[in-house]
GROMACS .gro file of C-alpha atoms in nm:
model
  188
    1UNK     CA    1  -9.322 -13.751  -8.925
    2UNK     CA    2  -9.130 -14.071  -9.064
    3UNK     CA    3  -9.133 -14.061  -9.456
    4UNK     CA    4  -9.212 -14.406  -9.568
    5UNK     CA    5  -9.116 -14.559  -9.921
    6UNK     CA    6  -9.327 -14.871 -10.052
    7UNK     CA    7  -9.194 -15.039 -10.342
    8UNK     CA    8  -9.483 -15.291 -10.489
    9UNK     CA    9  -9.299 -15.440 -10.788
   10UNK     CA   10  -9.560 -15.679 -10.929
   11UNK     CA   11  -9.856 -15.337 -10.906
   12UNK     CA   12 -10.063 -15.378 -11.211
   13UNK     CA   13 -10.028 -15.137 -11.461
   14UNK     CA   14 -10.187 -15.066 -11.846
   15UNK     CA   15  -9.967 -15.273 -12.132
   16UNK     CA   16  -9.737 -15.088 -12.279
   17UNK     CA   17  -9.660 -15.190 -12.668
   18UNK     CA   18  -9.339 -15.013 -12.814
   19UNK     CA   19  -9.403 -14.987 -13.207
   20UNK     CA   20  -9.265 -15.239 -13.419
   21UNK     CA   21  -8.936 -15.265 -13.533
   22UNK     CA   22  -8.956 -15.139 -13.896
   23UNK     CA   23  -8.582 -15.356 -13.964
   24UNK     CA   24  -8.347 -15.477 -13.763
   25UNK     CA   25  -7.957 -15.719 -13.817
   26UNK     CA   26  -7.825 -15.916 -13.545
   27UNK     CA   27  -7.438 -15.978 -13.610
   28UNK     CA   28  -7.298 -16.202 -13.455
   29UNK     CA   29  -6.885 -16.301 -13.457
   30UNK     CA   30  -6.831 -16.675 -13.347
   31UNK     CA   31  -6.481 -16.822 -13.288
   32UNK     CA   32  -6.482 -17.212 -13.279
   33UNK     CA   33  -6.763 -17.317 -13.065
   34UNK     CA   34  -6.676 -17.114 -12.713
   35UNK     CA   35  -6.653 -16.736 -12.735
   36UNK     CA   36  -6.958 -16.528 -12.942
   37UNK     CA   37  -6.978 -16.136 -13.005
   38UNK     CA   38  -7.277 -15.996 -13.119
   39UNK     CA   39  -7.398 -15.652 -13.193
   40UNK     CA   40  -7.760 -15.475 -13.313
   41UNK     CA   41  -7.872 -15.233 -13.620
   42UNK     CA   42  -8.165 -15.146 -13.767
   43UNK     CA   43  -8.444 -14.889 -13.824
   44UNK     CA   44  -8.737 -14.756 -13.616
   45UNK     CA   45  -8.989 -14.544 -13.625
   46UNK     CA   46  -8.894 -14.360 -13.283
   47UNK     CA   47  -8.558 -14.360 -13.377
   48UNK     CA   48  -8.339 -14.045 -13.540
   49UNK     CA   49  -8.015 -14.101 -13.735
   50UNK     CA   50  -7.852 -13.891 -13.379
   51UNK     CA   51  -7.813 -14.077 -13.037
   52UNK     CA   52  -8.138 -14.224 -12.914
   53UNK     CA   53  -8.059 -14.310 -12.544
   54UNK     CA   54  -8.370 -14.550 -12.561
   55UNK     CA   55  -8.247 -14.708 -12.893
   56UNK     CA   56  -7.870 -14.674 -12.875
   57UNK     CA   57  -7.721 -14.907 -12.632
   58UNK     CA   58  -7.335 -14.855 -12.500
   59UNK     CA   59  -7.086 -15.147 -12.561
   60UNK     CA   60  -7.034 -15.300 -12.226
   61UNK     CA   61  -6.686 -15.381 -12.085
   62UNK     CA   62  -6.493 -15.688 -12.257
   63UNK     CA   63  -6.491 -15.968 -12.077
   64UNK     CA   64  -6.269 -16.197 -12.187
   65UNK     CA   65  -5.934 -15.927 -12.360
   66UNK     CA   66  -5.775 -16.123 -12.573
   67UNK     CA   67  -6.009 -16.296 -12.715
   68UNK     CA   68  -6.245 -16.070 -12.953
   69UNK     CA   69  -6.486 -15.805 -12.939
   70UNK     CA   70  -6.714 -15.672 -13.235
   71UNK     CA   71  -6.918 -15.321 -13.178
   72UNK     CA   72  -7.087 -14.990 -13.367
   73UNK     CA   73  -6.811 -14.739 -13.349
   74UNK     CA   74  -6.972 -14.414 -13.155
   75UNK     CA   75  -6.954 -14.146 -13.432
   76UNK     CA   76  -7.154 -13.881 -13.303
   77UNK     CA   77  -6.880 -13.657 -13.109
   78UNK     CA   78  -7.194 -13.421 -12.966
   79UNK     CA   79  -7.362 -13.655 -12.754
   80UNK     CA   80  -7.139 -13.988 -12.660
   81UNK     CA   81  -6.768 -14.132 -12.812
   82UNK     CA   82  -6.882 -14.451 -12.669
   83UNK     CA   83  -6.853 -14.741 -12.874
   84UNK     CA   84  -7.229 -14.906 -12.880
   85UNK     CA   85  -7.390 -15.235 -12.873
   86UNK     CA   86  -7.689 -15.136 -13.067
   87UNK     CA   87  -7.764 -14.824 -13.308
   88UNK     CA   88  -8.130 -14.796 -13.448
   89UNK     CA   89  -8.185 -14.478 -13.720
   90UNK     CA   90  -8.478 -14.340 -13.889
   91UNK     CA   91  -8.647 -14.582 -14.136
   92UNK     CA   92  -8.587 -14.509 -14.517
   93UNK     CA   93  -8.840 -14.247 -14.656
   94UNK     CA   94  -8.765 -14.249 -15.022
   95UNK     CA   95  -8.736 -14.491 -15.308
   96UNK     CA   96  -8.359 -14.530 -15.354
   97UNK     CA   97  -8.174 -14.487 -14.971
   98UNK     CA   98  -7.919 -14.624 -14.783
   99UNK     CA   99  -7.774 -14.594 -14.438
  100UNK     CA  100  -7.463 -14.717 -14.339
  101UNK     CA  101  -7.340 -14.843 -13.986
  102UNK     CA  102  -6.960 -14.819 -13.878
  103UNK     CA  103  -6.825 -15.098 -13.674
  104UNK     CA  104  -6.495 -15.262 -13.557
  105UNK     CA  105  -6.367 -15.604 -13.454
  106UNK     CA  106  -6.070 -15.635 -13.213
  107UNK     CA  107  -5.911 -15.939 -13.282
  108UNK     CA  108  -5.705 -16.056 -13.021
  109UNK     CA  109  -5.618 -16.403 -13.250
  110UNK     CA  110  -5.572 -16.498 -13.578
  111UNK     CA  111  -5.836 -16.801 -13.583
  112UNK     CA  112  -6.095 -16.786 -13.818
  113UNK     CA  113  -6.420 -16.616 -13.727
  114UNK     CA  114  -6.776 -16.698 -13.864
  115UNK     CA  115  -6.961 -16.413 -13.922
  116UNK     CA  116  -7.348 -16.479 -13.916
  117UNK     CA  117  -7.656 -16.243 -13.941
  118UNK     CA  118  -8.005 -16.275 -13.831
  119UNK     CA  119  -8.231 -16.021 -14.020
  120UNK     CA  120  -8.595 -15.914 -13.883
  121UNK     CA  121  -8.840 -15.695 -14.133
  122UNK     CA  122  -8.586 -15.705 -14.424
  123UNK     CA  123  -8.774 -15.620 -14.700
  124UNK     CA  124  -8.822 -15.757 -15.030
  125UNK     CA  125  -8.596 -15.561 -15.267
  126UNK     CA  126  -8.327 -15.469 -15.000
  127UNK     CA  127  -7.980 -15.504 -14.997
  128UNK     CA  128  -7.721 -15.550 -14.718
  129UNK     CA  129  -7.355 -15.503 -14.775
  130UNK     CA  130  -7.095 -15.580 -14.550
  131UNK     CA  131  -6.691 -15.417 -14.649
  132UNK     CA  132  -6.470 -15.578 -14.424
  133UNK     CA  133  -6.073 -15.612 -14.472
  134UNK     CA  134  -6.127 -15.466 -14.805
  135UNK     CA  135  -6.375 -15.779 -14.869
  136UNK     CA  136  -6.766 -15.715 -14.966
  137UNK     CA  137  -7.004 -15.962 -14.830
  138UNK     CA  138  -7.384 -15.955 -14.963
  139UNK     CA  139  -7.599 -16.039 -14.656
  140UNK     CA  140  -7.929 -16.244 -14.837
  141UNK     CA  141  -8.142 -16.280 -14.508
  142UNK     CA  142  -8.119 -16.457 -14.178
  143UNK     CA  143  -7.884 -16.728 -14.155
  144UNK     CA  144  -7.622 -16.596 -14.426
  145UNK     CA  145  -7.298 -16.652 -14.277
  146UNK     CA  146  -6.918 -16.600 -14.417
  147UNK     CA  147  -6.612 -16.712 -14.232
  148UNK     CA  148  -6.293 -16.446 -14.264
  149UNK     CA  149  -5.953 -16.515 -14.122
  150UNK     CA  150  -5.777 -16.201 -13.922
  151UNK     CA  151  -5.410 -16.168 -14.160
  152UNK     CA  152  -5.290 -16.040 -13.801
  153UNK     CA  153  -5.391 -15.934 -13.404
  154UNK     CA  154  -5.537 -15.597 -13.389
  155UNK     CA  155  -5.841 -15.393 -13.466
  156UNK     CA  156  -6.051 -15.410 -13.814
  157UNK     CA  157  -6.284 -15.144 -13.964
  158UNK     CA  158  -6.568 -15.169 -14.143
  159UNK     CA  159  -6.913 -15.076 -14.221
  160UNK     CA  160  -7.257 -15.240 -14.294
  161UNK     CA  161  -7.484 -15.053 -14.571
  162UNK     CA  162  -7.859 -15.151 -14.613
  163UNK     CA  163  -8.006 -15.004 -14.877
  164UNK     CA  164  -8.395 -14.984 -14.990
  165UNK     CA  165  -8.283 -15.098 -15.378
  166UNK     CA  166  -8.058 -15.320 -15.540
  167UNK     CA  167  -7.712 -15.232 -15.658
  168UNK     CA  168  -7.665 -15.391 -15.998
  169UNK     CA  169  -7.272 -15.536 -16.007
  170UNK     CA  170  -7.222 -15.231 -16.313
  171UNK     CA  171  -7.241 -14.967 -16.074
  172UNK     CA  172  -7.001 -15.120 -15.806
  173UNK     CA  173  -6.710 -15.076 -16.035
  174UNK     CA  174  -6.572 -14.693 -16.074
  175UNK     CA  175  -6.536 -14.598 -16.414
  176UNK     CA  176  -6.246 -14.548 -16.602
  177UNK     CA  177  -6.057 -14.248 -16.551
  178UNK     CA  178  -5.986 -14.130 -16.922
  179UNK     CA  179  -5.912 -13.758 -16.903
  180UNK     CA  180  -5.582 -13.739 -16.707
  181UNK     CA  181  -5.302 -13.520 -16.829
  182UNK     CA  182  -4.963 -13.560 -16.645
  183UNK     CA  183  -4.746 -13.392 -16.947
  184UNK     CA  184  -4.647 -13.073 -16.941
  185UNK     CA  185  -4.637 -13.053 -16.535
  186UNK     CA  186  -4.793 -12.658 -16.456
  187UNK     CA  187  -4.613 -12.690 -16.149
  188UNK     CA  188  -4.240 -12.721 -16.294
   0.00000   0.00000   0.00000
């Protein structure tokens, strides 16, 4: 008996239709017109605020070092500490949520970069803030774009936060601290 394997890659089969996205950001990191990073957030409804092997995709290798490379630092130490291309989470189930994506850029340069953002199910009411280089950007909706200049080589953190609400400017300024006491020192 000779075990035989067919492989029939065009066999008909019934449509699968994954549900739809509920949100999702495209970044993308453009230097001058020839080199283009790009990573993916978002929300869906299959998706947990864990690893999702289906949802989260690993970063792939770089393939051009020196240049630049933008990706979703891994964070969850149980499953992966690989950096990812893509990290989808649960969608929002109250009224006033937010979830926040780490990410880095290695700049291999000090030419200016062109951040731009493509924005899918966004909706109306939400807010997308971007902290890089201890800058805030407000992302408004698909084809907002800011350009930031690396002060040296090396790698940058920051983080993306979407939010179901608005942020009124107030409440993005700490309050005054008025209570502090440094006379008499307890600890002299």
């Amino acid at each position: 008996l000779v075990p035989q394997i067919r492989f029939y890659p065009f066999f008909d089969a019934p449509d699968f239709a994954p549900p739809e996205l509920g949100f999702g950001l495209k970044v993308n990191a453009q230097i001058s017109d020839y080199w283009t990073d790009t990573m993916k957030l978002g929300l869906h409804p299959n998706a947990t605020d864990g690893f999702d092997f289906n949802f989260d995709l690993p970063q792939g290798p770089q393939l051009f070092p020196g240049l630049s490379a933008l990706w979703i630092a891994g964070t969850d130490t149980t499953v992966t500490e690989r950096d990812l291309w893509s990290e989808y989470k649960s969608p929002f189930v109250g009224e006033t949520q937010f979830k926040t994506w780490n990410f880095r850029y290695d700049a291999g340069h000090t030419e200016p970069v062109t951040f731009s953002f493509e924005t899918e199910g966004m909706a109306t009411g939400w807010q997308i803030r971007l902290d890089l280089d201890g800058a805030t950007h407000y992302i408004e909706a698909s084809g907002t774009a800011f350009v930031w200049t690396p002060p040296a080589v090396g790698i940058y953190d920051g983080t993306i936060r979407v939010s179901n609400y608005q942020v009124p400017a107030s409440d993005l300024v700490a309050a005054p601290i008025t209570a502090l006491k440094a006379w008499p020192n307890p600890f002299n």
